[in-house]
XYZ file of N, CA, C and O in Angstrom:
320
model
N 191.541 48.069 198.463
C 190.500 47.227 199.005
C 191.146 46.024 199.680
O 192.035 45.307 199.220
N 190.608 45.950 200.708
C 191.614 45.015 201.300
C 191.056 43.506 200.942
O 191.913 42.622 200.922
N 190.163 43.263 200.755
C 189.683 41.982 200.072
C 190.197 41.541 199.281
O 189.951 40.338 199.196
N 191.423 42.216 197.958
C 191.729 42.105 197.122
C 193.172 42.223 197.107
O 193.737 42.381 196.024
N 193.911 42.156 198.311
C 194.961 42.540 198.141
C 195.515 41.025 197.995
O 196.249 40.869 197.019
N 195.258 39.734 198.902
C 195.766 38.484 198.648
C 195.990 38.527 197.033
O 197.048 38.642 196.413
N 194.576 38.390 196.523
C 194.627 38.096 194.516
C 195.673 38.599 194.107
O 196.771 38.143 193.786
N 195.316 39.400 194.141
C 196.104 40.940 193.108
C 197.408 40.315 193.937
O 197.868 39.502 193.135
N 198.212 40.278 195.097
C 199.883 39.773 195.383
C 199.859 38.671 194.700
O 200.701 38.765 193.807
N 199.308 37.650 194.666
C 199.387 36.521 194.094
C 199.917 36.833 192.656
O 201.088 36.561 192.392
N 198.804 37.594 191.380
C 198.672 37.620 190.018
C 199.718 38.441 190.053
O 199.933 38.800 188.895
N 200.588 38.991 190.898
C 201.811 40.137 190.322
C 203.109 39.498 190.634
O 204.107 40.012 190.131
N 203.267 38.310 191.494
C 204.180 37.463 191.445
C 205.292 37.121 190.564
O 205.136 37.540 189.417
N 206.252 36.547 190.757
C 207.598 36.935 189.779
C 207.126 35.981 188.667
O 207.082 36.316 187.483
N 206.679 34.426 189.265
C 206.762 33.299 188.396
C 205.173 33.407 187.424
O 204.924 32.555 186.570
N 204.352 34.399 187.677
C 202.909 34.027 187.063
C 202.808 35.061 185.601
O 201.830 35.251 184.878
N 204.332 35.673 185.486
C 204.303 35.933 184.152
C 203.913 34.876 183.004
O 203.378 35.458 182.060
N 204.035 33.429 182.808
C 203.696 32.936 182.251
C 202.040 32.839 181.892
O 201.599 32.527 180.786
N 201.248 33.169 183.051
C 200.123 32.918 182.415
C 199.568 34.670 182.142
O 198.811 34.977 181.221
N 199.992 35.415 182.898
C 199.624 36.815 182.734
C 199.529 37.606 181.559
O 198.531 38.223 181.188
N 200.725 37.543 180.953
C 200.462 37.599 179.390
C 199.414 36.670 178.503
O 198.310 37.042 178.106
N 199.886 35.657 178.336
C 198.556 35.202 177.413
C 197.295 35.629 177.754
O 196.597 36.099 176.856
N 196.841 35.556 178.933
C 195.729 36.039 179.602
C 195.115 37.704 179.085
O 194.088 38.238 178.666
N 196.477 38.017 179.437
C 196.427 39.870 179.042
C 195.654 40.116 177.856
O 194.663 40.822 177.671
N 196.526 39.155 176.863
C 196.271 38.903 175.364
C 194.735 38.608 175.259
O 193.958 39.548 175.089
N 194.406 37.665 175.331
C 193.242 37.400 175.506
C 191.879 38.138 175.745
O 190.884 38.339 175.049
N 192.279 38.479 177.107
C 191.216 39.573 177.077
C 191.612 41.239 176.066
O 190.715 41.951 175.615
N 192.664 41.452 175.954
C 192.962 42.309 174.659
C 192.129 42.332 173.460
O 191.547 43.318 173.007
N 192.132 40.727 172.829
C 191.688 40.497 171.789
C 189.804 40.490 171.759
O 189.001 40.838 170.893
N 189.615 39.835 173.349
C 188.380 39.867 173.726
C 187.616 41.209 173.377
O 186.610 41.289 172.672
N 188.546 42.658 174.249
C 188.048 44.075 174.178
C 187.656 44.238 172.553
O 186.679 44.937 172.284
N 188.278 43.710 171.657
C 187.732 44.269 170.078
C 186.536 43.361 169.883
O 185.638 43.888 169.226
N 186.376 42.508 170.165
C 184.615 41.633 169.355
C 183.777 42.191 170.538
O 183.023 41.519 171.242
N 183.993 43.352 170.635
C 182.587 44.305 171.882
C 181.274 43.251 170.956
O 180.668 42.442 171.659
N 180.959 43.309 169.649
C 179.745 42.883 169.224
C 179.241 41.984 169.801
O 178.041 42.170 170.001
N 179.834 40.588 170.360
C 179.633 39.636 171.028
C 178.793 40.121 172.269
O 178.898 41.244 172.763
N 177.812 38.974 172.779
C 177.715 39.496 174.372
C 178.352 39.346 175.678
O 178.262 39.937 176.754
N 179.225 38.066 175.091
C 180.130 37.592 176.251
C 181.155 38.829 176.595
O 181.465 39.385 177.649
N 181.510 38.992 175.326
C 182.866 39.985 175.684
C 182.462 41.507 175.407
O 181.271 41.786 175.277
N 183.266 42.310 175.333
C 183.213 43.672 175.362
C 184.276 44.817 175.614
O 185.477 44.659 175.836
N 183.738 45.726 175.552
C 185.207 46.774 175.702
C 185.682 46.646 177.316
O 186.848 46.960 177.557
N 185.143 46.363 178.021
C 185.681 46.250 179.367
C 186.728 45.394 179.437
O 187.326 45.539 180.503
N 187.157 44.628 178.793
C 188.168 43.521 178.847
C 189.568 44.463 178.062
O 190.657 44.478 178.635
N 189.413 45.030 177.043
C 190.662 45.802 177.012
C 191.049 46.667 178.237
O 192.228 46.416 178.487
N 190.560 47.569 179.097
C 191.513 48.107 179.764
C 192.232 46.830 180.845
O 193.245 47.043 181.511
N 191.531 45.598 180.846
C 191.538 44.862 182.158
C 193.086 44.086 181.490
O 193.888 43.635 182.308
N 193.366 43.999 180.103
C 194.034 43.022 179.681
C 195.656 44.297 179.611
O 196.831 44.206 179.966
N 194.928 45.212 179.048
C 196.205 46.233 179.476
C 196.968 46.121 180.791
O 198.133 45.756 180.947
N 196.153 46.476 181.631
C 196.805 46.817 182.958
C 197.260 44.958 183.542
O 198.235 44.646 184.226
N 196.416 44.227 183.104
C 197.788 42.758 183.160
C 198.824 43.061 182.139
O 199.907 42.647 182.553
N 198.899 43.473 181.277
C 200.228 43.471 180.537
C 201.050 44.936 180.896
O 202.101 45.308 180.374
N 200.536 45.399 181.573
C 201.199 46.494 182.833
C 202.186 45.985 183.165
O 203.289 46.280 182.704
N 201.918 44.896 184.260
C 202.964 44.781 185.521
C 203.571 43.901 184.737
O 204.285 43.237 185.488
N 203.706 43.467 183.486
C 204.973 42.855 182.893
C 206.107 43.736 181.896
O 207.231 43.352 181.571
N 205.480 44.941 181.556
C 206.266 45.823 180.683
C 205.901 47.222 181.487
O 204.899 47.831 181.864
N 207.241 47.340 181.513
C 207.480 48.848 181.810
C 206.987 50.045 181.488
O 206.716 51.003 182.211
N 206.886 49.882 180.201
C 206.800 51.229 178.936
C 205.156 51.225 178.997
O 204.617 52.281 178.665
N 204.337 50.159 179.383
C 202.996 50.752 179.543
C 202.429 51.551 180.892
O 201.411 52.242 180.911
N 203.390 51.278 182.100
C 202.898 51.463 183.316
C 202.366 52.884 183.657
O 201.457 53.126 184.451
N 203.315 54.082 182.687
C 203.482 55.621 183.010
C 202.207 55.569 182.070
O 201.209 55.140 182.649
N 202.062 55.854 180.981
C 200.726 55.930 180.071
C 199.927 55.546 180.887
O 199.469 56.468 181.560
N 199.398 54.160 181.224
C 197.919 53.675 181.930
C 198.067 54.305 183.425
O 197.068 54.127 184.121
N 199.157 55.021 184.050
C 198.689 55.658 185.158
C 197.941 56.984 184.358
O 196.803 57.447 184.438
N 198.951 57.302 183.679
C 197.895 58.636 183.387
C 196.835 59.003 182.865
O 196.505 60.169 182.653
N 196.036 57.726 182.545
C 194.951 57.405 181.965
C 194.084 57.226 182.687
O 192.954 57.667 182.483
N 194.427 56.515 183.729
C 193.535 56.600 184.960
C 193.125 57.641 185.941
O 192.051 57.918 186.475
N 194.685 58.271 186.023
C 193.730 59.538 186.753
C 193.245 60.453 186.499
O 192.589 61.237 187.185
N 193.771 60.453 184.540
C 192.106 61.831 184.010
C 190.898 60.642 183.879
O 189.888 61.147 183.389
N 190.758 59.444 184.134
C 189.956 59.191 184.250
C 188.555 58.966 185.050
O 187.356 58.857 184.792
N 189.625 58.961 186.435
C 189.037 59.303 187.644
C 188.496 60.895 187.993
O 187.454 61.192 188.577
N 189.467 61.753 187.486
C 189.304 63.232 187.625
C 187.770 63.278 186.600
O 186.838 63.932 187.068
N 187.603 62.703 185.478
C 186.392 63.104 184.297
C 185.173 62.299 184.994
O 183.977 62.451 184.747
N 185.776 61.381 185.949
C 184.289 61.037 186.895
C 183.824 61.716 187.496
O 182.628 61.967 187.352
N 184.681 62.375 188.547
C 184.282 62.894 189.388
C 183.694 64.399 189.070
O 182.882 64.977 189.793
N 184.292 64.961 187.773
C 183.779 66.014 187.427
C 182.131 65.877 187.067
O 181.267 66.704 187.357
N 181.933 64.513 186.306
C 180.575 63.985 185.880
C 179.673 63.642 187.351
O 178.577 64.138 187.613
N 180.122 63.068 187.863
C 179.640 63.267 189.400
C 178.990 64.046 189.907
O 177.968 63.640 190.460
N 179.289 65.409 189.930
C 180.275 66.745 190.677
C 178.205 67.539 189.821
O 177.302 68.055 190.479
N 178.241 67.231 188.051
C 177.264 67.781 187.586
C 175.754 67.487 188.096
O 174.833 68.278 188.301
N 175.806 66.315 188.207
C 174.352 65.646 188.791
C 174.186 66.739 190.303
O 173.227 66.601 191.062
């Protein structure tokens, strides 16, 4: 999306590891009190994939998570 490409270069930057993690964290911790209304499970995958582009060892897993995830849409899609 090209609207999004400024942000997203910005937040993947060498020096904004400092806030990217805590942040990550955050919404991590956010994804478990789903009970709340503020927060919810949507904030874990969002806090993952920031703690993506700082560790390696998650990057191969959350790709492949995404594209059976995309593939189980489109199959759900595909039924309607």
């Amino acid at each position: 999306m090209p609207a999004l490409q400024r942000p997203l270069k910005a937040i993947r930057a060498r020096g904004w590891w400092i806030i990217r993690v805590p942040v990550a964290l955050i919404f991590i911790i956010g994804g478990f009190l789903a009970i709340l209304p503020v927060f919810g499970f949507w904030m874990l995958p969002i806090g993952l994939l920031l703690l993506a582009v700082d560790i390696t060892a998650l990057r191969g897993p959350l790709a492949g998570m995404i594209v059976r995830a995309r593939r189980r849409i489109k199959l759900w899609r595909m039924r309607d």
